[in-house]
CSV table of C-alpha atoms and ligand atoms in Angstrom, one decimal:
chain,number,residue,atom,x,y,z
J,1099,UNK,CA,119.8,125.7,114.3
J,1100,UNK,CA,119.3,122.0,115.1
J,1101,UNK,CA,120.8,120.4,112.0
J,1102,UNK,CA,119.1,117.1,111.1
J,1103,UNK,CA,119.8,117.0,107.4
J,1104,UNK,CA,123.2,115.2,107.3
J,1105,UNK,CA,122.0,112.7,104.7
J,1106,UNK,CA,121.6,115.6,102.3
J,1107,UNK,CA,125.0,117.2,103.2
J,1108,UNK,CA,127.0,116.8,106.4
J,1109,UNK,CA,128.7,120.2,106.9
J,1110,UNK,CA,132.4,120.5,106.3
J,1111,UNK,CA,134.3,119.4,109.5
J,1112,UNK,CA,137.3,121.5,110.8
J,1113,UNK,CA,139.8,118.8,109.9
J,1114,UNK,CA,138.7,118.8,106.3
J,1115,UNK,CA,138.8,122.6,106.1
J,1116,UNK,CA,142.3,122.6,107.5
J,1117,UNK,CA,143.4,119.9,105.1
J,1118,UNK,CA,141.9,121.9,102.2
J,1119,UNK,CA,143.7,125.1,103.2
J,1120,UNK,CA,146.9,123.3,103.8
J,1121,UNK,CA,146.7,121.5,100.4
J,1122,UNK,CA,146.2,124.8,98.6
J,1123,UNK,CA,149.4,126.1,100.1
J,1124,UNK,CA,151.5,122.9,99.9
J,1125,UNK,CA,150.3,121.5,96.5
J,1126,UNK,CA,149.8,124.5,94.3
J,1127,UNK,CA,150.7,122.7,91.0
J,1128,UNK,CA,149.0,120.4,88.5
J,1129,UNK,CA,149.6,116.8,89.5
J,1130,UNK,CA,150.2,116.0,85.8
J,1131,UNK,CA,153.0,118.6,85.5
J,1132,UNK,CA,156.5,117.2,84.9
J,1133,UNK,CA,158.3,119.3,87.5
J,1134,UNK,CA,158.9,118.7,91.2
J,1135,UNK,CA,155.8,120.6,92.4
J,1136,UNK,CA,153.7,118.5,90.0
J,1137,UNK,CA,155.3,115.3,91.3
J,1138,UNK,CA,154.5,116.4,94.9
J,1139,UNK,CA,150.9,116.9,94.1
J,1140,UNK,CA,150.7,113.6,92.3
J,1141,UNK,CA,152.4,111.9,95.3
J,1142,UNK,CA,149.8,113.4,97.7
J,1143,UNK,CA,147.0,111.9,95.5
J,1144,UNK,CA,148.8,108.5,95.5
J,1145,UNK,CA,149.0,108.5,99.3
J,1146,UNK,CA,145.3,109.5,99.6
J,1147,UNK,CA,144.5,106.6,97.2
J,1148,UNK,CA,146.4,104.2,99.5
J,1149,UNK,CA,144.5,105.4,102.5
J,1150,UNK,CA,141.1,105.1,100.8
J,1151,UNK,CA,141.9,101.7,99.4
J,1152,UNK,CA,143.0,100.6,102.9
J,1153,UNK,CA,139.6,101.6,104.3
J,1154,UNK,CA,137.6,99.9,101.5
J,1155,UNK,CA,139.8,96.8,101.3
J,1156,UNK,CA,140.7,97.1,97.6
J,1157,UNK,CA,143.8,98.0,95.5
J,1158,UNK,CA,144.7,101.7,95.3
J,1159,UNK,CA,144.9,101.3,91.5
J,1160,UNK,CA,141.1,100.5,91.4
J,1161,UNK,CA,140.2,104.0,92.7
J,1162,UNK,CA,139.4,107.0,90.6
J,1163,UNK,CA,138.7,110.5,92.0
J,1164,UNK,CA,135.6,112.1,90.7
J,1165,UNK,CA,133.4,115.2,91.3
J,1166,UNK,CA,130.9,113.1,93.3
J,1167,UNK,CA,128.6,110.2,93.1
J,1168,UNK,CA,126.3,111.5,90.4
J,1169,UNK,CA,129.2,111.8,88.0
J,1170,UNK,CA,130.5,108.4,89.1
J,1171,UNK,CA,127.1,106.7,88.6
J,1172,UNK,CA,126.9,108.1,85.0
J,1173,UNK,CA,130.4,106.9,84.3
J,1174,UNK,CA,129.8,103.4,85.6
J,1175,UNK,CA,126.6,102.7,83.7
J,1176,UNK,CA,128.2,104.1,80.6
J,1177,UNK,CA,131.0,101.6,81.0
J,1178,UNK,CA,128.7,98.7,81.8
J,1179,UNK,CA,126.6,99.4,78.7
J,1180,UNK,CA,129.6,99.1,76.5
J,1181,UNK,CA,130.2,95.6,77.9
J,1182,UNK,CA,126.9,93.8,77.6
J,1183,UNK,CA,123.5,93.8,75.8
J,1184,UNK,CA,121.9,92.4,78.9
J,1185,UNK,CA,119.6,93.8,81.5
J,1186,UNK,CA,120.7,96.3,84.3
J,1187,UNK,CA,119.0,95.0,87.4
J,1188,UNK,CA,118.8,97.8,89.9
J,1189,UNK,CA,116.9,97.9,93.2
J,1190,UNK,CA,113.7,99.8,93.3
J,1191,UNK,CA,115.0,102.1,95.9
J,1192,UNK,CA,118.2,103.3,94.3
J,1193,UNK,CA,119.1,107.0,94.4
J,1194,UNK,CA,118.0,109.0,91.3
J,1195,UNK,CA,121.6,109.2,90.1
J,1196,UNK,CA,121.7,105.4,89.7
J,1197,UNK,CA,118.2,105.1,88.3
J,1198,UNK,CA,118.7,107.9,85.7
J,1199,UNK,CA,122.2,106.7,84.7
J,1200,UNK,CA,120.9,103.1,84.2
J,1201,UNK,CA,118.0,104.4,82.1
J,1202,UNK,CA,120.3,106.7,80.2
J,1203,UNK,CA,122.7,104.0,79.1
J,1204,UNK,CA,120.5,100.8,79.2
J,1205,UNK,CA,117.3,102.4,77.9
J,1206,UNK,CA,114.5,99.9,78.2
J,1207,UNK,CA,116.9,97.2,79.4
J,1208,UNK,CA,116.4,98.1,83.1
J,1209,UNK,CA,114.5,96.0,85.6
J,1210,UNK,CA,113.9,96.8,89.2
J,1211,UNK,CA,114.5,94.5,92.1
J,1212,UNK,CA,111.5,94.6,94.4
J,1213,UNK,CA,111.8,95.5,98.1
J,1214,UNK,CA,109.9,94.4,101.2
J,1215,UNK,CA,107.5,96.7,103.1
J,1216,UNK,CA,110.5,97.3,105.5
J,1217,UNK,CA,112.5,98.6,102.6
J,1218,UNK,CA,114.9,95.6,102.1
J,1219,UNK,CA,115.9,94.3,98.8
J,1220,UNK,CA,114.3,90.9,98.0
J,1221,UNK,CA,117.2,88.5,97.7
J,1222,UNK,CA,115.0,85.5,96.7
J,1223,UNK,CA,113.7,87.5,93.7
J,1224,UNK,CA,117.3,88.6,92.8
J,1225,UNK,CA,118.5,85.0,92.9
J,1226,UNK,CA,115.6,83.8,90.8
J,1227,UNK,CA,116.1,86.6,88.2
J,1228,UNK,CA,119.9,86.0,88.0
J,1229,UNK,CA,119.2,82.3,87.4
J,1230,UNK,CA,117.0,83.3,84.4
J,1231,UNK,CA,120.1,84.8,82.8
J,1232,UNK,CA,120.7,87.8,80.5
J,1233,UNK,CA,121.7,90.1,83.3
J,1234,UNK,CA,124.4,92.7,82.5
J,1235,UNK,CA,124.9,94.1,86.0
J,1236,UNK,CA,123.2,94.3,89.4
J,1237,UNK,CA,123.1,97.5,91.5
J,1238,UNK,CA,122.1,97.5,95.2
J,1239,UNK,CA,122.9,100.4,97.4
J,1240,UNK,CA,124.5,99.9,100.8
J,1241,UNK,CA,122.2,102.2,102.8
J,1242,UNK,CA,119.1,104.0,101.6
J,1243,UNK,CA,119.3,107.8,101.8
J,1244,UNK,CA,115.6,108.3,102.5
J,1245,UNK,CA,114.9,105.5,105.0
J,1246,UNK,CA,118.4,104.7,106.3
J,1247,UNK,CA,117.6,101.0,105.8
J,1248,UNK,CA,120.8,98.9,105.5
J,1249,UNK,CA,120.7,96.7,102.5
J,1250,UNK,CA,122.1,93.2,102.1
J,1251,UNK,CA,124.7,94.4,99.7
J,1252,UNK,CA,127.2,91.8,100.7
J,1253,UNK,CA,124.8,88.9,99.9
J,1254,UNK,CA,123.6,90.6,96.7
J,1255,UNK,CA,127.2,91.1,95.6
J,1256,UNK,CA,128.1,87.5,96.2
J,1257,UNK,CA,125.1,86.3,94.2
J,1258,UNK,CA,126.0,88.5,91.3
J,1259,UNK,CA,129.7,87.7,91.4
J,1260,UNK,CA,129.2,83.9,91.7
J,1261,UNK,CA,127.5,84.2,88.3
J,1262,UNK,CA,130.2,86.6,86.9
J,1263,UNK,CA,127.7,89.5,86.8
J,1264,UNK,CA,129.3,92.8,87.8
J,1265,UNK,CA,128.0,94.3,91.0
J,1266,UNK,CA,127.5,98.0,91.6
J,1267,UNK,CA,127.2,99.4,95.1
J,1268,UNK,CA,126.2,103.0,95.8
J,1269,UNK,CA,127.9,103.4,99.2
J,1270,UNK,CA,127.3,107.1,99.5
J,1271,UNK,CA,125.3,106.9,102.7
J,1272,UNK,CA,127.3,104.1,104.2
J,1273,UNK,CA,130.9,105.5,104.0
J,1274,UNK,CA,131.8,107.6,107.0
J,1275,UNK,CA,128.9,106.2,109.0
J,1276,UNK,CA,129.5,102.5,108.9
J,1277,UNK,CA,132.8,100.5,108.6
J,1278,UNK,CA,134.1,100.8,105.1
J,1279,UNK,CA,136.0,97.5,105.2
J,1280,UNK,CA,134.6,95.0,102.6
J,1281,UNK,CA,132.9,97.6,100.5
J,1282,UNK,CA,135.9,97.4,98.2
J,1283,UNK,CA,135.0,93.8,97.3
J,1284,UNK,CA,132.1,95.1,95.2
J,1285,UNK,CA,133.2,95.4,91.5
J,1286,UNK,CA,132.0,99.0,91.3
J,1287,UNK,CA,131.6,101.5,94.2
J,1288,UNK,CA,130.6,105.1,94.4
J,1289,UNK,CA,131.2,107.4,97.3
J,1290,UNK,CA,130.8,111.1,98.0
J,1291,UNK,CA,132.8,113.4,100.4
J,1292,UNK,CA,130.0,115.8,101.4
J,1293,UNK,CA,128.0,113.0,103.1
J,1294,UNK,CA,130.6,112.6,105.8
J,1295,UNK,CA,132.0,116.1,106.4
J,1296,UNK,CA,134.2,116.5,103.4
J,1297,UNK,CA,133.7,119.2,100.7
J,1298,UNK,CA,130.8,119.1,98.1
J,1299,UNK,CA,131.9,118.2,94.6
J,1300,UNK,CA,134.4,115.5,95.2
J,1301,UNK,CA,134.1,111.8,95.5
J,1302,UNK,CA,135.5,108.5,94.3
J,1303,UNK,CA,134.6,105.4,92.4
J,1304,UNK,CA,136.0,101.9,92.4
J,1305,UNK,CA,136.3,100.5,88.9
J,1306,UNK,CA,138.0,97.5,87.4
J,1307,UNK,CA,140.9,97.6,84.9
J,1308,UNK,CA,139.9,98.4,81.3
J,1309,UNK,CA,137.3,100.9,82.4
J,1310,UNK,CA,135.8,102.8,79.4
J,1311,UNK,CA,135.8,106.5,80.3
J,1312,UNK,CA,132.8,108.7,80.0
J,1313,UNK,CA,134.8,111.9,80.3
J,1314,UNK,CA,137.5,112.4,77.6
J,1315,UNK,CA,140.2,114.9,77.1
J,1316,UNK,CA,143.2,113.9,79.2
J,1317,UNK,CA,145.3,111.0,80.5
J,1318,UNK,CA,144.5,111.6,84.2
J,1319,UNK,CA,143.4,108.7,86.4
J,1320,UNK,CA,145.1,106.2,84.0
J,1321,UNK,CA,142.7,107.3,81.3
J,1322,UNK,CA,139.6,106.5,83.3
J,1323,UNK,CA,138.5,110.1,84.0
J,1324,UNK,CA,139.9,113.0,82.2
J,1325,UNK,CA,140.4,116.4,83.8
J,1326,UNK,CA,142.8,117.9,86.4
J,1327,UNK,CA,142.3,116.2,89.7
J,1328,UNK,CA,141.0,118.3,92.6
J,1329,UNK,CA,143.9,117.8,94.9
J,1330,UNK,CA,142.7,120.0,97.8
J,1331,UNK,CA,139.2,118.5,97.5
J,1332,UNK,CA,140.6,114.9,97.6
J,1333,UNK,CA,142.8,115.7,100.6
J,1334,UNK,CA,140.0,117.3,102.5
J,1335,UNK,CA,137.7,114.4,101.7
J,1336,UNK,CA,140.4,112.0,103.1
J,1337,UNK,CA,140.8,114.1,106.2
J,1338,UNK,CA,137.1,113.9,106.9
J,1339,UNK,CA,137.0,110.2,106.2
J,1340,UNK,CA,140.1,109.6,108.5
J,1341,UNK,CA,138.2,111.4,111.2
J,1342,UNK,CA,135.0,109.4,110.7
J,1343,UNK,CA,136.3,105.9,110.0
J,1344,UNK,CA,137.4,105.1,113.6
J,1345,UNK,CA,134.0,106.3,114.9
J,1346,UNK,CA,132.2,104.2,112.2
J,1347,UNK,CA,134.2,101.1,113.0
J,1348,UNK,CA,133.8,101.4,116.8
J,1349,UNK,CA,131.4,99.1,118.6
J,1350,UNK,CA,129.7,102.0,120.3
J,1351,UNK,CA,127.2,102.8,117.5
J,1352,UNK,CA,124.5,101.2,119.7
J,1353,UNK,CA,124.4,104.3,121.9
J,1354,UNK,CA,123.5,106.4,119.0
J,1355,UNK,CA,120.8,104.0,117.8
J,1356,UNK,CA,119.4,104.2,121.3
J,1357,UNK,CA,119.2,108.0,121.3
J,1358,UNK,CA,117.5,107.9,117.9
J,1359,UNK,CA,115.1,105.2,119.1
J,1360,UNK,CA,114.2,107.0,122.3
J,1361,UNK,CA,113.2,110.0,120.1
J,1362,UNK,CA,111.1,107.7,117.9
J,1363,UNK,CA,109.4,106.1,121.0
J,1364,UNK,CA,108.5,109.6,122.2
J,1365,UNK,CA,107.1,110.5,118.8
J,1366,UNK,CA,104.9,107.4,118.7
J,1367,UNK,CA,103.6,108.0,122.2
J,1368,UNK,CA,103.0,111.7,121.6
J,1369,UNK,CA,101.5,111.3,118.1
J,1370,UNK,CA,100.1,107.8,117.7
J,1371,UNK,CA,99.2,108.6,114.0
J,1372,UNK,CA,102.9,108.7,113.2
J,1373,UNK,CA,104.5,105.8,111.4
J,1374,UNK,CA,108.2,105.0,111.4
J,1375,UNK,CA,109.5,104.1,108.0
J,1376,UNK,CA,111.7,101.0,107.8
J,1377,UNK,CA,110.8,99.4,111.1
J,1378,UNK,CA,111.6,95.7,111.0
J,1379,UNK,CA,114.9,96.4,109.2
J,1380,UNK,CA,118.2,97.5,110.5
J,1381,UNK,CA,118.8,101.2,109.8
J,1382,UNK,CA,121.6,103.7,109.8
J,1383,UNK,CA,122.1,104.9,113.4
J,1384,UNK,CA,121.6,108.5,112.3
J,1385,UNK,CA,118.3,108.3,110.3
J,1386,UNK,CA,114.8,108.6,111.5
J,1387,UNK,CA,112.2,108.7,108.7
J,1388,UNK,CA,108.7,109.3,109.8
J,1389,UNK,CA,105.2,109.6,108.3
J,1390,UNK,CA,104.2,112.7,110.4
J,1391,UNK,CA,100.8,113.2,111.9
J,1392,UNK,CA,98.4,114.6,109.3
J,1393,UNK,CA,98.4,118.1,110.8
J,1394,UNK,CA,99.3,119.5,107.4
J,1395,UNK,CA,98.1,118.7,103.9
J,1396,UNK,CA,101.7,118.7,102.6
J,1397,UNK,CA,104.9,117.9,104.3
J,1398,UNK,CA,106.5,121.1,103.1
J,1399,UNK,CA,104.4,122.9,105.7
J,1400,UNK,CA,106.0,120.7,108.4
J,1401,UNK,CA,109.4,121.6,107.0
J,1402,UNK,CA,108.6,125.3,107.0
J,1403,UNK,CA,107.3,125.3,110.6
J,1404,UNK,CA,110.2,123.2,111.8
J,1405,UNK,CA,112.5,125.7,110.1
J,1406,UNK,CA,110.7,128.5,112.0
J,1407,UNK,CA,111.3,126.6,115.2
J,1408,UNK,CA,115.0,126.2,114.4
J,1409,UNK,CA,115.2,122.7,113.0
J,1410,UNK,CA,116.7,121.9,109.6
J,1411,UNK,CA,115.0,118.6,108.4
J,1412,UNK,CA,114.2,117.3,105.0
J,1413,UNK,CA,111.7,115.5,102.9
J,1414,UNK,CA,114.5,113.1,101.9
J,1415,UNK,CA,113.6,112.9,98.2
J,1416,UNK,CA,114.0,115.2,95.3
J,1417,UNK,CA,111.4,117.7,94.4
J,1418,UNK,CA,111.3,118.8,90.7
J,1419,UNK,CA,110.3,122.3,89.6
J,1420,UNK,CA,108.7,123.0,93.0
J,1421,UNK,CA,106.2,120.2,92.6
J,1422,UNK,CA,106.4,117.4,95.2
J,1423,UNK,CA,106.6,114.0,93.7
J,1424,UNK,CA,105.7,110.8,95.5
J,1425,UNK,CA,108.9,109.2,96.7
J,1426,UNK,CA,109.8,106.1,94.5
J,1427,UNK,CA,111.3,104.6,97.7
J,1428,UNK,CA,108.1,104.7,99.7
J,1429,UNK,CA,106.1,103.6,96.7
J,1430,UNK,CA,108.4,100.6,96.2
J,1431,UNK,CA,107.9,99.8,99.9
J,1432,UNK,CA,104.1,99.6,99.2
J,1433,UNK,CA,103.3,102.9,100.9
J,1434,UNK,CA,100.0,104.3,99.6
J,1435,UNK,CA,100.7,107.3,97.3
J,1436,UNK,CA,98.6,109.7,99.4
J,1437,UNK,CA,100.7,108.8,102.5
J,1438,UNK,CA,104.1,109.5,100.9
J,1439,UNK,CA,103.5,113.2,101.3
J,1440,UNK,CA,103.7,112.8,105.1
J,1441,UNK,CA,107.3,111.6,105.2
J,1442,UNK,CA,110.0,113.8,106.9
J,1443,UNK,CA,113.6,112.6,107.3
J,1444,UNK,CA,115.6,113.6,110.4
J,1445,UNK,CA,119.3,112.7,109.9
J,1446,UNK,CA,121.8,113.3,112.6
J,1447,UNK,CA,125.6,113.7,112.4
J,1448,UNK,CA,128.5,112.5,114.5
J,1449,UNK,CA,128.3,115.7,116.6
J,1450,UNK,CA,124.6,115.3,117.3
J,1451,UNK,CA,124.0,114.4,121.0
J,1452,UNK,CA,121.1,112.8,122.8
J,1453,UNK,CA,120.1,116.3,124.1
J,1454,UNK,CA,119.7,117.4,120.4
J,1455,UNK,CA,117.2,114.6,119.8
J,1456,UNK,CA,115.4,115.7,122.9
J,1457,UNK,CA,115.4,119.3,121.7
J,1458,UNK,CA,114.1,118.1,118.4
J,1459,UNK,CA,111.1,116.5,120.1
J,1460,UNK,CA,110.3,119.9,121.8
J,1461,UNK,CA,110.5,121.7,118.4
J,1462,UNK,CA,108.2,119.2,116.8
J,1463,UNK,CA,105.6,120.0,119.4
J,1464,UNK,CA,106.1,123.7,118.7
J,1465,UNK,CA,105.8,123.2,115.0
J,1466,UNK,CA,102.8,120.9,115.3
J,1467,UNK,CA,101.0,123.4,117.5
J,1468,UNK,CA,101.5,126.1,114.9
J,1469,UNK,CA,100.2,123.8,112.2
J,1470,UNK,CA,96.9,123.0,114.0
J,1471,UNK,CA,96.7,126.4,115.8
L,1932,LIG,N1,123.7,108.2,96.2
L,1932,LIG,C1,123.1,108.5,97.4
L,1932,LIG,C2,122.6,107.3,98.2
L,1932,LIG,C3,122.9,109.8,97.8
L,1932,LIG,O1,122.3,110.0,99.0
L,1932,LIG,C4,123.4,110.8,97.0
L,1932,LIG,C5,123.1,112.2,97.5
L,1932,LIG,O2,122.1,112.6,98.0
L,1932,LIG,C6,124.0,110.6,95.8
L,1932,LIG,C7,124.1,109.3,95.5
L,1932,LIG,C8,124.5,111.7,95.0
L,1932,LIG,O3,125.7,112.2,95.5
L,1932,LIG,P1,126.5,113.5,94.9
L,1932,LIG,O4,125.8,114.6,95.6
L,1932,LIG,O5,127.9,113.3,95.3
L,1932,LIG,O6,126.3,113.5,93.5
């Protein structure tokens, strides 16, 4: 199978699997237990926290282990809602876990930051809105999961912080693909292991002191998140991150961008009706989101034929109860609603080679022929 769905889940890498198995053997006890085995497990978590903080550029004490980004997002907006009666300003292209958490805890006090047709957050709008006052927090993701467009999170964060407004960054698609350094300067950060080759169901959040917990029932994580920590999960996540961070921080990402772009050039030449989503903006090296040729009345049919041809790709956005919904990301970018149903996302991993992008091109021809044949 040609796997082009890494933005959904990047399969567990061997180093993470080894770390998980080894942790189960070496740290069998509860990290809160008062005996030596407990202390050893707690020490392993502390070391992992130091490594993660080193990558992000923050203090280890700011990091809390969670069961993933959706949990973290819910916890963050819960905390923020206890701090201010103001407005939560979130970008119009945030992941549903940020959108739904903000709505859950701020109710009608949520406003969306518009984006350009290239999918970039409008910083002028943000500055103007911040100057009007009454803002409780700002949330701008680091990289969009559907389009791969890299957001100006550093600039948005500085704008918010210079007005003492807390800044939230969903760094789920950034971490493990782009250099983590500096992400820890954001007041609140969420990250998730299964997007960079760690296990599903484990992640982290960066939160300030005095965090008001959402989950109660124990003193773990300095009272910021109750529940026994997932020691093997955390250590496997860190093994994956340690394998990925040197690649993400290397200057050689341009080569991977070139492989992706050669594929996109081929696609545009072969199918002039295609449109590349997010052109004009810098995008993650691994993501190619495309409005496919109108061979099918629904993009699910493309996915099915690609699957038959041996390609795992994705529509990139959630589908509820089997009914396809127009992507809020594409709508925010001004894409007409009837065209949103043409979007397919191809997202590569670190092991994807140029030949895989070339094979993908052949498989698209195969799938396309079946659709019109
Ligand atoms: N944020 C972004 C940008 C994502 O892409 C995802 C997963 O698709 C999430 C948050 C949710 O992550 P998790 O699966 O850890 O809850």
